[in-house]
PDB file of C-alpha atoms in Angstrom:
ATOM      1  CA  MET A   1    -103.169-132.057 104.215  1.00  0.00           C
ATOM      2  CA  LEU A   2    -102.999-128.646 106.464  1.00  0.00           C
ATOM      3  CA  PHE A   3    -103.301-131.351 109.551  1.00  0.00           C
ATOM      4  CA  ASN A   4    -100.592-133.761 108.296  1.00  0.00           C
ATOM      5  CA  ASP A   5     -97.939-130.872 106.949  1.00  0.00           C
ATOM      6  CA  LEU A   6     -98.136-129.323 110.219  1.00  0.00           C
ATOM      7  CA  PHE A   7     -98.447-132.415 112.825  1.00  0.00           C
ATOM      8  CA  ARG A   8     -96.622-135.290 111.092  1.00  0.00           C
ATOM      9  CA  GLU A   9     -93.067-134.563 111.664  1.00  0.00           C
ATOM     10  CA  THR A  10     -93.725-132.653 114.851  1.00  0.00           C
ATOM     11  CA  TYR A  11     -96.235-135.404 116.801  1.00  0.00           C
ATOM     12  CA  ARG A  12     -96.225-138.373 114.610  1.00  0.00           C
ATOM     13  CA  THR A  13     -99.752-138.330 113.882  1.00  0.00           C
ATOM     14  CA  THR A  14    -101.897-138.429 110.558  1.00  0.00           C
ATOM     15  CA  LEU A  15    -104.996-137.451 109.919  1.00  0.00           C
ATOM     16  CA  VAL A  16    -106.475-140.541 108.176  1.00  0.00           C
ATOM     17  CA  ARG A  17    -109.773-140.879 106.002  1.00  0.00           C
ATOM     18  CA  GLY A  18    -112.158-143.929 107.385  1.00  0.00           C
ATOM     19  CA  SER A  19    -115.211-145.291 106.585  1.00  0.00           C
ATOM     20  CA  ASP A  20    -117.758-146.198 109.295  1.00  0.00           C
ATOM     21  CA  GLU A  21    -116.634-144.458 112.520  1.00  0.00           C
ATOM     22  CA  PRO A  22    -113.956-142.349 113.194  1.00  0.00           C
ATOM     23  CA  GLU A  23    -111.245-143.146 115.742  1.00  0.00           C
ATOM     24  CA  TYR A  24    -107.634-142.543 117.127  1.00  0.00           C
ATOM     25  CA  LEU A  25    -105.274-144.855 117.083  1.00  0.00           C
ATOM     26  CA  PRO A  26    -101.697-144.640 118.904  1.00  0.00           C
ATOM     27  CA  ALA A  27     -98.748-144.608 117.497  1.00  0.00           C
ATOM     28  CA  THR A  28     -97.473-148.596 117.258  1.00  0.00           C
ATOM     29  CA  GLY A  29     -94.099-147.892 116.664  1.00  0.00           C
ATOM     30  CA  SER A  30     -91.026-145.614 115.750  1.00  0.00           C
ATOM     31  CA  ASP A  31     -92.186-146.158 111.794  1.00  0.00           C
ATOM     32  CA  GLN A  32     -95.610-145.713 112.767  1.00  0.00           C
ATOM     33  CA  PRO A  33     -97.724-142.909 113.500  1.00  0.00           C
ATOM     34  CA  ALA A  34    -100.647-141.953 115.644  1.00  0.00           C
ATOM     35  CA  GLN A  35    -103.512-142.022 113.330  1.00  0.00           C
ATOM     36  CA  VAL A  36    -106.772-139.438 113.724  1.00  0.00           C
ATOM     37  CA  ILE A  37    -109.137-141.382 111.618  1.00  0.00           C
ATOM     38  CA  PHE A  38    -112.056-139.532 110.660  1.00  0.00           C
ATOM     39  CA  ALA A  39    -115.513-141.239 108.755  1.00  0.00           C
ATOM     40  CA  HIS A  40    -116.346-141.275 105.383  1.00  0.00           C
ATOM     41  CA  GLY A  41    -114.316-138.217 104.161  1.00  0.00           C
ATOM     42  CA  TYR A  42    -116.605-135.295 105.746  1.00  0.00           C
ATOM     43  CA  PHE A  43    -114.686-132.546 106.403  1.00  0.00           C
ATOM     44  CA  ALA A  44    -116.938-131.999 109.685  1.00  0.00           C
ATOM     45  CA  SER A  45    -115.804-135.222 111.067  1.00  0.00           C
ATOM     46  CA  ALA A  46    -112.166-134.223 110.489  1.00  0.00           C
ATOM     47  CA  LEU A  47    -112.399-131.167 112.657  1.00  0.00           C
ATOM     48  CA  HIS A  48    -114.311-132.563 114.993  1.00  0.00           C
ATOM     49  CA  GLU A  49    -111.375-135.116 115.509  1.00  0.00           C
ATOM     50  CA  ILE A  50    -108.509-132.775 115.162  1.00  0.00           C
ATOM     51  CA  SER A  51    -110.528-130.704 117.819  1.00  0.00           C
ATOM     52  CA  HIS A  52    -110.338-134.393 120.111  1.00  0.00           C
ATOM     53  CA  TRP A  53    -106.715-134.949 119.204  1.00  0.00           C
ATOM     54  CA  CYS A  54    -105.970-131.031 119.977  1.00  0.00           C
ATOM     55  CA  ILE A  55    -107.425-131.177 123.409  1.00  0.00           C
ATOM     56  CA  ALA A  56    -106.047-134.695 124.634  1.00  0.00           C
ATOM     57  CA  GLY A  57    -102.645-134.610 126.554  1.00  0.00           C
ATOM     58  CA  GLU A  58     -99.683-136.570 125.814  1.00  0.00           C
ATOM     59  CA  GLU A  59    -101.000-139.183 128.364  1.00  0.00           C
ATOM     60  CA  ARG A  60    -104.221-139.681 126.622  1.00  0.00           C
ATOM     61  CA  ARG A  61    -102.517-139.641 122.790  1.00  0.00           C
ATOM     62  CA  ARG A  62    -101.216-143.104 124.139  1.00  0.00           C
ATOM     63  CA  GLN A  63    -104.298-144.610 124.569  1.00  0.00           C
ATOM     64  CA  VAL A  64    -107.177-145.504 121.830  1.00  0.00           C
ATOM     65  CA  ASP A  65    -109.234-143.356 121.593  1.00  0.00           C
ATOM     66  CA  TYR A  66    -107.794-141.130 124.242  1.00  0.00           C
ATOM     67  CA  GLY A  67    -109.048-143.826 126.303  1.00  0.00           C
ATOM     68  CA  TYR A  68    -112.479-141.334 126.872  1.00  0.00           C
ATOM     69  CA  TRP A  69    -115.840-143.310 127.699  1.00  0.00           C
ATOM     70  CA  TYR A  70    -117.846-143.163 124.882  1.00  0.00           C
ATOM     71  CA  CYS A  71    -121.753-144.369 124.737  1.00  0.00           C
ATOM     72  CA  PRO A  72    -123.429-144.978 121.344  1.00  0.00           C
ATOM     73  CA  ASP A  73    -126.048-143.324 120.238  1.00  0.00           C
ATOM     74  CA  GLY A  74    -129.073-144.159 121.871  1.00  0.00           C
ATOM     75  CA  ARG A  75    -128.173-142.676 125.300  1.00  0.00           C
ATOM     76  CA  THR A  76    -130.384-142.223 128.429  1.00  0.00           C
ATOM     77  CA  ALA A  77    -130.695-138.981 129.978  1.00  0.00           C
ATOM     78  CA  GLU A  78    -127.992-139.204 132.756  1.00  0.00           C
ATOM     79  CA  GLN A  79    -125.498-140.780 129.779  1.00  0.00           C
ATOM     80  CA  GLN A  80    -126.255-137.868 127.354  1.00  0.00           C
ATOM     81  CA  GLN A  81    -125.096-135.444 129.981  1.00  0.00           C
ATOM     82  CA  ALA A  82    -122.607-136.973 130.675  1.00  0.00           C
ATOM     83  CA  PHE A  83    -122.199-136.883 126.940  1.00  0.00           C
ATOM     84  CA  GLU A  84    -122.231-132.844 126.686  1.00  0.00           C
ATOM     85  CA  LYS A  85    -120.117-131.961 129.535  1.00  0.00           C
ATOM     86  CA  VAL A  86    -117.515-133.723 127.938  1.00  0.00           C
ATOM     87  CA  GLU A  87    -117.507-132.575 124.017  1.00  0.00           C
ATOM     88  CA  ILE A  88    -118.026-129.233 125.233  1.00  0.00           C
ATOM     89  CA  LYS A  89    -114.197-128.493 125.011  1.00  0.00           C
ATOM     90  CA  PRO A  90    -113.905-130.037 121.441  1.00  0.00           C
ATOM     91  CA  GLN A  91    -117.142-129.000 119.876  1.00  0.00           C
ATOM     92  CA  ALA A  92    -116.101-124.981 120.534  1.00  0.00           C
ATOM     93  CA  LEU A  93    -112.787-125.660 119.012  1.00  0.00           C
ATOM     94  CA  GLU A  94    -114.507-127.286 116.100  1.00  0.00           C
ATOM     95  CA  TRP A  95    -116.838-123.862 115.629  1.00  0.00           C
ATOM     96  CA  LEU A  96    -113.961-121.903 115.792  1.00  0.00           C
ATOM     97  CA  PHE A  97    -111.766-124.348 113.007  1.00  0.00           C
ATOM     98  CA  SER A  98    -115.342-124.640 111.012  1.00  0.00           C
ATOM     99  CA  VAL A  99    -115.530-120.566 110.761  1.00  0.00           C
ATOM    100  CA  ALA A 100    -111.877-120.244 110.089  1.00  0.00           C
ATOM    101  CA  ALA A 101    -112.502-122.811 107.256  1.00  0.00           C
ATOM    102  CA  GLY A 102    -115.117-120.557 105.778  1.00  0.00           C
ATOM    103  CA  PHE A 103    -117.595-123.677 107.088  1.00  0.00           C
ATOM    104  CA  ARG A 104    -120.997-124.031 108.635  1.00  0.00           C
ATOM    105  CA  PHE A 105    -120.311-125.830 111.717  1.00  0.00           C
ATOM    106  CA  HIS A 106    -123.667-127.775 113.286  1.00  0.00           C
ATOM    107  CA  ILE A 107    -123.875-128.622 117.114  1.00  0.00           C
ATOM    108  CA  SER A 108    -123.864-132.272 116.972  1.00  0.00           C
ATOM    109  CA  VAL A 109    -125.840-133.761 120.749  1.00  0.00           C
ATOM    110  CA  ASP A 110    -125.118-137.454 118.616  1.00  0.00           C
ATOM    111  CA  ASN A 111    -128.098-138.957 120.008  1.00  0.00           C
ATOM    112  CA  LEU A 112    -130.352-139.340 117.230  1.00  0.00           C
ATOM    113  CA  SER A 113    -131.989-142.540 118.722  1.00  0.00           C
ATOM    114  CA  GLY A 114    -132.139-141.700 121.902  1.00  0.00           C
ATOM    115  CA  ASN A 115    -134.138-138.920 123.431  1.00  0.00           C
ATOM    116  CA  GLY A 116    -131.711-136.273 121.942  1.00  0.00           C
ATOM    117  CA  ALA A 117    -130.259-133.674 123.900  1.00  0.00           C
ATOM    118  CA  ALA A 118    -130.149-133.337 127.483  1.00  0.00           C
ATOM    119  CA  ASP A 119    -130.736-129.313 126.966  1.00  0.00           C
ATOM    120  CA  GLU A 120    -129.559-128.205 123.573  1.00  0.00           C
ATOM    121  CA  LEU A 121    -129.735-124.563 124.120  1.00  0.00           C
ATOM    122  CA  GLY A 122    -128.105-125.186 127.323  1.00  0.00           C
ATOM    123  CA  PHE A 123    -125.352-126.985 125.414  1.00  0.00           C
ATOM    124  CA  GLN A 124    -124.821-124.318 122.223  1.00  0.00           C
ATOM    125  CA  ARG A 125    -124.679-121.450 124.911  1.00  0.00           C
ATOM    126  CA  ASN A 126    -121.715-123.546 126.911  1.00  0.00           C
ATOM    127  CA  VAL A 127    -119.902-124.331 123.478  1.00  0.00           C
ATOM    128  CA  ARG A 128    -120.113-120.946 122.318  1.00  0.00           C
ATOM    129  CA  GLU A 129    -119.501-119.613 125.852  1.00  0.00           C
ATOM    130  CA  GLN A 130    -116.384-122.000 126.001  1.00  0.00           C
ATOM    131  CA  ALA A 131    -115.421-120.842 122.254  1.00  0.00           C
ATOM    132  CA  ASN A 132    -115.154-117.154 123.423  1.00  0.00           C
ATOM    133  CA  ARG A 133    -113.353-118.257 126.156  1.00  0.00           C
ATOM    134  CA  TYR A 134    -110.610-119.461 123.426  1.00  0.00           C
ATOM    135  CA  LEU A 135    -110.547-116.977 121.793  1.00  0.00           C
ATOM    136  CA  ILE A 136    -109.789-114.535 125.112  1.00  0.00           C
ATOM    137  CA  HIS A 137    -107.319-116.931 126.923  1.00  0.00           C
ATOM    138  CA  GLY A 138    -105.598-118.524 124.029  1.00  0.00           C
ATOM    139  CA  LEU A 139    -106.492-122.194 122.410  1.00  0.00           C
ATOM    140  CA  PRO A 140    -104.367-125.334 123.308  1.00  0.00           C
ATOM    141  CA  ARG A 141    -101.364-125.083 122.011  1.00  0.00           C
ATOM    142  CA  ARG A 142    -101.529-127.291 118.768  1.00  0.00           C
ATOM    143  CA  GLY A 143    -105.765-126.174 118.646  1.00  0.00           C
ATOM    144  CA  ALA A 144    -104.098-122.425 117.984  1.00  0.00           C
ATOM    145  CA  ALA A 145    -101.488-123.841 115.525  1.00  0.00           C
ATOM    146  CA  PHE A 146    -104.043-125.413 113.249  1.00  0.00           C
ATOM    147  CA  PHE A 147    -106.433-122.360 113.796  1.00  0.00           C
ATOM    148  CA  ASP A 148    -103.905-120.314 112.448  1.00  0.00           C
ATOM    149  CA  THR A 149    -103.074-122.444 109.261  1.00  0.00           C
ATOM    150  CA  LEU A 150    -106.700-122.648 108.652  1.00  0.00           C
ATOM    151  CA  LEU A 151    -107.085-118.939 108.855  1.00  0.00           C
ATOM    152  CA  ASN A 152    -103.764-118.132 106.684  1.00  0.00           C
ATOM    153  CA  PHE A 153    -105.100-121.039 104.149  1.00  0.00           C
ATOM    154  CA  TYR A 154    -108.184-120.316 103.554  1.00  0.00           C
ATOM    155  CA  GLY A 155    -107.648-116.186 103.799  1.00  0.00           C
ATOM    156  CA  THR A 156    -110.272-115.892 106.602  1.00  0.00           C
ATOM    157  CA  ARG A 157    -107.920-113.758 109.021  1.00  0.00           C
ATOM    158  CA  PRO A 158    -109.509-110.667 107.770  1.00  0.00           C
ATOM    159  CA  THR A 159    -113.016-111.534 108.269  1.00  0.00           C
ATOM    160  CA  PHE A 160    -112.949-113.866 111.115  1.00  0.00           C
ATOM    161  CA  ASP A 161    -114.167-111.497 113.816  1.00  0.00           C
ATOM    162  CA  ALA A 162    -117.001-110.976 111.417  1.00  0.00           C
ATOM    163  CA  ALA A 163    -117.895-114.352 110.548  1.00  0.00           C
ATOM    164  CA  TRP A 164    -117.452-115.167 114.118  1.00  0.00           C
ATOM    165  CA  GLU A 165    -120.343-113.234 115.510  1.00  0.00           C
ATOM    166  CA  ALA A 166    -122.249-113.962 112.241  1.00  0.00           C
ATOM    167  CA  ALA A 167    -122.114-117.601 113.084  1.00  0.00           C
ATOM    168  CA  LEU A 168    -124.138-117.157 115.967  1.00  0.00           C
ATOM    169  CA  PRO A 169    -127.286-118.643 115.828  1.00  0.00           C
ATOM    170  CA  GLU A 170    -130.419-116.458 116.014  1.00  0.00           C
ATOM    171  CA  ARG A 171    -132.097-118.405 119.137  1.00  0.00           C
ATOM    172  CA  LEU A 172    -128.732-117.450 121.230  1.00  0.00           C
ATOM    173  CA  ARG A 173    -128.321-114.112 120.742  1.00  0.00           C
ATOM    174  CA  ASP A 174    -131.469-113.226 122.885  1.00  0.00           C
ATOM    175  CA  ALA A 175    -130.502-116.039 125.336  1.00  0.00           C
TER     176      ALA A 175
END
C-alpha cells in the first residue's frame, strides 16, 4: 500500500504479491504500469525487491529484471563473489527499510545449495558500511522517499538511530 501510494502515479509502478520467484516487469504500454513482484507475500521479499527498484536507473527500469545478470542458487565461488558484489547496495537499502519498519533484517547470500557465502562476514560488513554511507550522504531519491514514508507510517523516526545501532550484529561490533 505504501509503495503503491507513493509511486503508482509518479513512476507508473506498482508492488505486486507474486508466488515463487520475485521479478520486475517494465510497463507494457500507457495503461499497464511496471510491476515489482515479490515472492509469496513475504514482507522481506517486498522490501528487497523495492530496494532493487530504488537503485535501478531509468534505462534499467525498461528491462525485465532490470537487465541484471542473475545466476540461481548453487553458484560457484566466482559466481557467488559476483553476486555478493552487486547485492551490497540493495541489501543496504533493505536493511535501512527494515529498521525503519521495525522489522528484523536478515542478510541473504542466497546460495543455499551451493557453497554458501564467498565471505559472509565481509559481505555483512560491506552491506552495513554501504547503509551507513547512505545515512551520511543520502539514499537514492526514490529510496529516500520510501524510507521517509516507512519512518512516518511506522512511527520509528524518533527511535531510528537507536534501533539502527541495535541492529548491528554482535559479530560485526568488534570486526
